[in-house]
XYZ file of C-alpha atoms in Angstrom:
521
model
C 106.336 43.669 -70.573
C 104.736 42.558 -67.390
C 105.035 44.154 -63.968
C 103.935 42.193 -60.867
C 104.447 44.143 -57.587
C 102.520 41.470 -55.627
C 102.381 37.940 -56.938
C 99.174 35.900 -57.150
C 96.975 38.946 -56.367
C 95.283 40.979 -59.052
C 92.789 43.782 -58.895
C 90.785 45.626 -61.442
C 91.858 49.097 -60.351
C 95.382 49.279 -61.698
C 94.418 47.092 -64.647
C 91.773 49.541 -65.709
C 94.272 52.317 -65.244
C 97.118 50.863 -67.304
C 94.979 49.311 -70.048
C 94.051 52.845 -71.117
C 97.614 54.032 -70.897
C 98.299 53.686 -74.610
C 95.389 55.511 -76.176
C 94.639 58.349 -73.731
C 94.848 61.528 -75.721
C 92.791 63.906 -73.592
C 91.000 64.487 -70.258
C 89.616 61.133 -69.065
C 87.901 60.537 -65.710
C 87.542 57.145 -64.060
C 85.819 56.166 -60.782
C 85.805 52.760 -59.063
C 83.287 52.052 -56.271
C 83.460 48.943 -54.089
C 80.951 47.791 -51.493
C 82.713 45.147 -49.383
C 80.857 42.904 -46.919
C 82.248 40.863 -44.039
C 82.888 37.771 -46.192
C 85.174 39.664 -48.586
C 82.695 39.689 -51.485
C 82.802 43.053 -53.257
C 80.238 44.677 -55.530
C 82.304 46.629 -58.107
C 81.074 49.553 -60.194
C 83.553 51.114 -62.700
C 82.534 54.340 -64.419
C 84.697 55.797 -67.244
C 84.072 59.127 -68.952
C 85.734 59.043 -72.413
C 84.021 62.132 -73.724
C 87.225 64.108 -73.441
C 89.198 62.063 -75.978
C 90.633 64.155 -78.808
C 93.621 64.301 -81.104
C 96.721 65.843 -79.658
C 99.564 67.138 -81.716
C 102.059 65.740 -79.317
C 102.100 63.220 -76.494
C 103.475 64.192 -73.095
C 106.765 62.439 -73.903
C 107.196 64.249 -77.242
C 105.914 61.548 -79.635
C 103.315 62.057 -82.340
C 99.631 61.758 -81.595
C 97.588 58.746 -82.531
C 94.232 59.268 -84.226
C 91.259 58.000 -82.226
C 88.273 56.711 -84.170
C 84.713 57.759 -83.414
C 83.310 56.222 -80.232
C 80.646 53.555 -80.735
C 78.887 52.496 -77.491
C 78.466 48.895 -78.558
C 81.995 48.702 -79.856
C 83.370 50.124 -76.597
C 81.682 47.470 -74.441
C 82.676 44.734 -76.892
C 86.318 45.831 -76.889
C 86.404 45.980 -73.083
C 84.716 42.638 -72.457
C 86.257 40.784 -75.457
C 89.471 42.494 -76.495
C 90.186 41.595 -80.197
C 92.437 43.994 -82.166
C 91.473 44.681 -85.813
C 93.732 45.549 -88.743
C 92.204 48.989 -88.972
C 93.103 49.758 -85.366
C 96.699 49.360 -84.250
C 95.655 49.151 -80.576
C 92.576 48.369 -78.525
C 91.221 48.913 -75.043
C 92.432 45.918 -73.053
C 91.248 45.307 -69.444
C 92.386 41.847 -68.368
C 91.126 42.507 -64.837
C 87.578 42.468 -66.100
C 87.941 38.768 -66.761
C 88.239 38.153 -63.006
C 84.869 39.741 -62.298
C 81.698 37.693 -62.002
C 78.312 38.693 -63.364
C 79.876 41.395 -65.555
C 77.631 43.931 -67.249
C 78.667 46.839 -69.494
C 76.676 49.811 -70.657
C 77.902 52.773 -72.744
C 76.428 55.989 -74.085
C 77.106 57.949 -77.254
C 78.841 60.620 -75.188
C 81.453 58.019 -74.220
C 80.383 57.207 -70.635
C 80.972 53.527 -69.894
C 79.639 51.785 -66.758
C 80.860 48.297 -65.851
C 79.380 46.353 -62.917
C 80.315 43.005 -61.390
C 81.380 41.164 -58.255
C 84.811 40.258 -56.985
C 85.799 37.872 -54.179
C 88.735 39.012 -52.048
C 90.831 36.431 -50.175
C 90.333 36.008 -46.416
C 93.533 37.904 -45.670
C 92.190 41.069 -47.263
C 89.618 41.805 -44.507
C 90.103 41.105 -40.778
C 87.785 41.695 -37.803
C 88.189 42.240 -34.052
C 85.263 42.120 -31.602
C 84.848 43.895 -28.263
C 81.940 44.901 -26.020
C 81.191 47.953 -28.211
C 81.010 46.060 -31.497
C 83.250 44.762 -34.294
C 86.148 46.606 -35.967
C 86.998 45.694 -39.590
C 90.330 46.364 -41.343
C 90.374 46.221 -45.170
C 93.593 46.067 -47.220
C 92.678 45.874 -50.939
C 94.854 43.786 -53.162
C 97.296 46.015 -55.007
C 98.735 43.449 -57.418
C 98.402 44.850 -60.954
C 98.897 43.484 -64.464
C 100.135 45.648 -67.344
C 100.060 44.436 -70.957
C 101.295 46.427 -73.910
C 99.563 45.996 -77.315
C 101.553 44.275 -80.024
C 102.826 47.068 -82.298
C 106.088 47.962 -83.966
C 106.377 51.376 -82.347
C 104.839 51.426 -78.896
C 103.699 54.966 -78.114
C 104.880 54.860 -74.521
C 107.486 52.924 -72.632
C 107.232 53.063 -68.832
C 110.367 51.236 -67.893
C 110.649 50.547 -64.144
C 109.262 53.860 -62.865
C 106.040 55.811 -62.708
C 107.250 58.838 -64.607
C 104.585 58.416 -67.258
C 101.902 58.405 -64.540
C 102.911 61.921 -63.614
C 102.760 62.833 -67.275
C 99.232 61.462 -67.538
C 98.204 63.423 -64.436
C 99.581 66.533 -66.074
C 97.518 65.723 -69.188
C 94.323 65.702 -67.065
C 93.779 62.024 -66.305
C 91.823 61.373 -63.075
C 91.082 58.115 -61.245
C 89.316 57.877 -57.864
C 88.666 54.821 -55.723
C 85.788 54.675 -53.228
C 85.152 51.867 -50.715
C 82.280 51.102 -48.340
C 82.650 48.736 -45.363
C 80.141 47.404 -42.778
C 79.607 50.002 -40.097
C 81.062 53.480 -39.798
C 84.412 54.398 -41.381
C 86.790 55.311 -38.563
C 90.151 55.423 -40.395
C 91.208 55.885 -44.038
C 94.972 55.854 -44.456
C 96.107 58.056 -47.380
C 92.457 58.875 -48.106
C 89.526 61.085 -47.203
C 86.424 60.008 -45.238
C 83.185 61.192 -46.837
C 80.129 60.186 -44.819
C 80.200 56.368 -44.870
C 82.784 56.124 -47.674
C 86.553 56.394 -47.931
C 87.879 58.048 -51.116
C 91.414 57.706 -52.517
C 93.228 59.438 -55.398
C 94.818 56.458 -57.147
C 97.031 58.600 -59.395
C 98.582 60.319 -56.388
C 99.015 56.984 -54.588
C 100.728 55.523 -57.680
C 103.142 58.428 -57.851
C 104.035 58.135 -54.121
C 103.966 54.301 -54.149
C 101.398 54.171 -51.301
C 98.517 51.815 -50.707
C 95.059 52.433 -49.246
C 94.010 51.048 -45.851
C 90.463 51.351 -44.490
C 89.045 50.616 -41.012
C 85.406 50.644 -39.879
C 83.486 49.805 -36.695
C 80.072 48.148 -36.551
C 78.765 49.194 -33.129
C 76.517 46.928 -31.045
C 73.592 49.245 -30.426
C 72.008 46.929 -27.835
C 75.092 46.908 -25.601
C 75.641 50.629 -26.004
C 71.983 51.285 -25.216
C 72.140 49.196 -22.028
C 75.304 50.940 -20.856
C 73.935 54.390 -21.638
C 70.577 53.586 -20.018
C 72.240 52.293 -16.850
C 74.359 55.412 -16.637
C 71.339 57.682 -17.052
C 69.356 55.801 -14.383
C 72.295 55.947 -11.957
C 72.729 59.680 -12.578
C 69.025 60.372 -11.999
C 69.083 58.307 -8.777
C 72.087 60.206 -7.441
C 70.477 63.567 -8.225
C 67.235 62.482 -6.532
C 69.012 61.282 -3.369
C 71.120 64.447 -3.140
C 68.074 66.698 -3.496
C 66.107 64.666 -0.963
C 68.938 64.786 1.561
C 69.308 68.522 1.061
C 65.592 69.117 1.579
C 65.510 67.000 4.741
C 68.503 68.891 6.089
C 66.872 72.260 5.398
C 63.630 71.061 7.018
C 65.551 69.922 10.101
C 67.106 73.357 10.647
C 64.166 75.549 9.612
C 60.999 73.681 10.636
C 59.917 73.501 14.315
C 60.417 70.151 16.009
C 57.426 67.872 15.577
C 58.689 64.719 17.262
C 59.510 63.868 20.851
C 61.026 60.891 22.567
C 59.104 58.397 24.664
C 60.475 59.812 27.902
C 59.446 63.324 26.845
C 55.899 62.089 26.189
C 55.658 60.467 29.644
C 56.981 63.588 31.329
C 54.539 65.818 29.432
C 51.571 63.607 30.353
C 52.669 63.446 33.989
C 53.002 67.219 34.200
C 49.676 67.818 32.474
C 47.933 65.451 34.904
C 48.824 67.798 37.777
C 46.548 70.478 36.319
C 43.539 68.201 35.819
C 41.226 67.181 38.668
C 39.002 64.221 37.700
C 36.551 65.104 40.503
C 35.320 68.011 38.362
C 33.828 65.649 35.782
C 34.805 65.120 32.154
C 37.026 67.835 30.679
C 35.327 70.555 28.716
C 36.683 72.106 25.543
C 39.972 73.813 26.258
C 40.756 71.613 29.289
C 43.412 68.928 29.519
C 42.109 65.420 28.878
C 43.095 62.237 30.678
C 46.466 60.940 29.392
C 46.290 57.833 27.265
C 48.479 55.772 29.603
C 45.971 56.377 32.469
C 42.810 55.476 30.552
C 43.340 51.770 31.192
C 42.288 52.294 34.820
C 38.976 53.809 33.735
C 38.277 51.004 31.260
C 38.773 48.336 33.948
C 36.695 50.186 36.518
C 39.657 50.661 38.815
C 40.791 53.741 40.643
C 43.563 55.426 38.732
C 46.649 56.660 40.588
C 45.694 60.107 39.374
C 42.442 60.111 41.388
C 44.128 58.731 44.489
C 46.693 61.463 44.183
C 44.104 64.235 44.265
C 42.019 62.572 46.997
C 44.999 62.613 49.315
C 44.846 65.699 51.599
C 48.616 65.749 51.974
C 49.177 65.861 48.215
C 48.498 69.603 48.170
C 51.767 70.231 49.994
C 53.842 69.200 46.993
C 51.325 69.543 44.163
C 51.816 73.275 43.787
C 55.585 72.996 43.950
C 55.780 70.244 41.313
C 53.224 71.922 39.077
C 55.219 75.149 39.080
C 58.479 73.351 38.265
C 56.890 71.317 35.471
C 55.163 74.369 34.070
C 58.415 76.333 34.083
C 60.241 73.623 32.136
C 57.465 73.282 29.558
C 57.203 77.057 29.190
C 60.930 77.339 28.486
C 60.761 74.553 25.892
C 57.824 76.174 24.088
C 59.526 79.557 24.151
C 62.724 78.206 22.609
C 60.698 76.294 20.020
C 58.917 79.500 18.950
C 62.256 81.283 18.470
C 63.640 78.493 16.270
C 65.786 76.921 18.949
C 65.803 73.306 19.926
C 67.555 71.304 22.575
C 69.882 68.536 21.651
C 68.582 65.007 21.939
C 70.648 64.263 25.037
C 69.425 67.395 26.816
C 65.768 66.602 26.126
C 66.218 63.053 27.369
C 67.882 64.346 30.540
C 65.026 66.742 31.259
C 62.442 64.039 30.620
C 64.287 61.582 32.861
C 64.461 64.108 35.712
C 60.746 64.859 35.480
C 59.910 61.152 35.329
C 62.076 60.381 38.366
C 60.491 63.174 40.364
C 56.988 61.971 39.503
C 57.929 58.411 40.469
C 59.246 59.537 43.848
C 56.067 61.449 44.599
C 53.941 58.439 43.707
C 56.064 56.293 46.005
C 55.530 58.765 48.848
C 51.795 58.620 48.255
C 51.762 54.828 48.440
C 53.766 54.861 51.657
C 51.271 57.260 53.229
C 48.346 55.080 52.140
C 50.032 52.023 53.614
C 50.683 53.840 56.890
C 47.074 54.991 57.128
C 45.884 51.428 56.508
C 48.065 50.058 59.305
C 47.004 52.774 61.732
C 43.327 52.167 60.970
C 43.722 48.432 61.513
C 45.553 48.932 64.844
C 43.055 51.475 66.153
C 40.105 49.118 65.536
C 38.051 51.863 63.875
C 38.235 50.408 60.405
C 35.462 49.970 57.915
C 35.088 47.438 55.152
C 38.145 48.867 53.361
C 40.661 49.517 56.188
C 39.237 48.038 59.418
C 38.916 44.431 60.570
C 36.994 44.871 63.857
C 34.128 42.514 63.048
C 34.558 38.778 63.211
C 32.916 38.253 59.851
C 35.269 40.526 58.067
C 38.202 39.081 59.954
C 37.360 35.522 58.903
C 36.371 36.029 55.286
C 38.339 39.089 54.386
C 40.997 38.887 51.659
C 44.543 38.523 52.691
C 46.356 41.773 52.877
C 48.500 42.169 49.798
C 51.327 44.562 49.519
C 51.187 46.866 46.565
C 54.152 46.657 44.291
C 56.231 49.760 44.505
C 58.213 50.741 41.429
C 61.816 50.986 42.404
C 63.201 54.403 41.746
C 66.174 54.212 39.365
C 67.590 57.132 41.285
C 66.475 56.592 44.918
C 68.421 59.538 46.242
C 65.917 62.058 47.666
C 66.486 65.511 48.989
C 66.840 65.950 52.743
C 63.926 68.410 52.812
C 61.483 65.958 51.247
C 62.506 63.121 53.606
C 62.291 65.321 56.684
C 58.890 66.593 55.634
C 57.633 63.044 55.079
C 58.872 61.872 58.515
C 57.252 64.874 60.116
C 53.931 64.077 58.450
C 54.069 60.470 59.635
C 54.774 61.480 63.248
C 52.079 64.138 63.249
C 49.472 61.785 61.825
C 50.364 58.945 64.207
C 50.347 61.188 67.263
C 47.088 62.841 66.273
C 45.412 59.476 65.847
C 46.708 58.253 69.216
C 45.731 61.509 70.909
C 42.186 61.296 69.622
C 41.990 57.698 70.788
C 43.181 58.463 74.322
C 40.485 61.054 74.823
C 37.269 59.486 76.093
C 38.649 55.978 76.672
C 38.490 53.889 79.816
C 41.474 52.925 81.931
C 41.388 49.365 80.653
C 41.917 50.545 77.074
C 44.769 52.935 77.790
C 47.152 50.046 78.073
C 46.423 48.981 74.541
C 47.143 52.481 73.249
C 50.454 52.508 75.084
C 51.304 49.249 73.399
C 50.605 50.877 70.016
C 53.221 53.503 70.793
C 55.750 50.726 71.288
C 54.857 49.245 67.888
C 55.719 52.587 66.256
C 59.219 52.269 67.751
C 59.657 48.756 66.297
C 59.080 46.819 69.529
C 56.872 43.725 69.920
C 54.808 44.277 73.051
C 52.952 41.687 75.053
C 50.206 42.173 77.534
C 49.421 39.823 80.326
C 46.201 40.528 82.169
C 43.681 38.173 83.558
C 40.589 39.735 82.011
C 40.981 40.870 78.395
C 39.492 40.030 75.010
C 41.311 39.014 71.875
C 40.778 41.693 69.171
C 40.745 38.963 66.538
C 38.407 36.265 67.887
C 36.754 38.342 70.694
C 37.461 35.624 73.273
C 38.812 36.166 76.757
C 42.474 35.314 77.097
C 45.313 35.948 79.457
C 47.834 36.909 76.761
C 47.514 38.974 73.573
C 50.283 39.016 70.982
C 50.749 41.754 68.390
C 52.434 41.074 65.066
C 55.416 43.358 64.475
C 54.887 43.090 60.702
C 51.205 43.922 60.122
C 50.170 44.967 63.673
C 47.363 42.399 64.049
C 46.465 41.426 67.601
C 45.733 37.758 68.260
C 45.783 35.152 70.995
C 47.229 31.667 71.211
C 43.897 30.075 70.246
C 43.447 31.966 66.971
C 47.122 31.747 65.932
C 47.723 29.706 62.790
C 50.356 27.559 64.501
C 52.924 27.631 67.263
C 56.329 26.094 67.772
C 58.569 25.724 70.826
C 62.267 26.135 70.357
C 64.941 26.635 73.026
C 62.497 27.377 75.826
C 60.754 29.934 73.591
C 57.351 29.711 71.952
C 56.773 31.147 68.455
C 53.223 31.843 67.229
C 52.269 32.348 63.579
C 50.238 35.468 62.755
C 46.872 34.478 61.186
C 47.012 37.462 58.839
C 50.507 37.643 57.350
C 51.921 34.279 58.561
C 54.791 35.983 60.386
C 56.359 34.265 63.390
C 55.919 36.206 66.666
C 57.917 35.302 69.791
C 56.078 35.044 73.092
C 57.272 37.586 75.682
């Protein structure tokens, strides 16, 4: 009788099981181990322990027992590899599945332990693979086709029929058969089996009773890809932790530590305020004194007179020096006090304070330049100049440098207080009147007319003087008419004028100093 559950597929597992079906008379243990590679080639190791064979008075189905001869190791291997029944033995151990193995080897001991090794090639459909970025997953479905052959005898000891009832009887008699399989990679799933380390183990007797089949899955992980992914994740995590800690530390330092930075406008305002407390006429600063600001050192390197020195040489600067110094000192004192108590102004507030201080300093410098310009004009008109401000001599008048106006920095906020403007106008009037008063005292009658003409210039008029005997203040020649420039105040005659032009019954002379056109009166 032959039973083929699956055609054209045969395995050694069920063959080895059913070939012993007819002579098992005691507790027999059988283990099948397969090591399957990706190509489907399997290394098979079958181990049978026949040491428990003994005579039984009755078979599980009620029949008489069959005597079992003494076990001979050589005879056992010969019967398994080359089944050939003898007249003395009514049955033999028949394992047709062994014939499908390659490189078969059999070894047996006197205790009845038989070990059979060989290789078996599974078809391509038995093992499938699926790749992904983590590795390759293998699914193994062993061939379950089995072949059962009964020995030729008049009274077969056991008839199975179409069911597995006798399998349950053998299990009750103590028969055991286990199947172990190893696949490439780690076993991840063993249907109807148990995973033990890197093996999947199945109880073939229980599977035969329940008509189930084994199914094994394993995964061969790509360690390189997994290592790169894990390493990238670790590096990203460390970077995030580092950035968070750094941001937290900087935030704590911002709120706890005193401010150590200042804007450009704050630096200019601080240097301008500190310059009010330092007089360069006292020599180089000693230890503990304020040094010259860096932005003013360029005047000392070039040998020029710094605006700071001009500021302190001006006698009228004392009127507003004390006031500005007190205001600047108050602002700086408040800032230092708040800094000591852990307070700090907002950026916009600091910039506003610095801008106000800078604007005030710029206005004061502009006032100083206007006063210097006024003094220069008054000295030139009075004729009492020296090499710097006066042009009384002919030599200096001919070879002197042209008067150049100093560039005045436009104030971004030209609006000035009414008190400052009134004070400045008052100073100008006082200085002009004092100079004219000193000039009138001790002068002759012929020179009083010139002084009266100077008073007209202050009011913006262009005077003219027509006398028969008078000298030109520019060329020192006698002339009957002296013209005064309303722009620079230089007195000149028609002979020393740069040029003249007649237009509409009027004559226009060009000032030899500033090239301004002056109309003849």
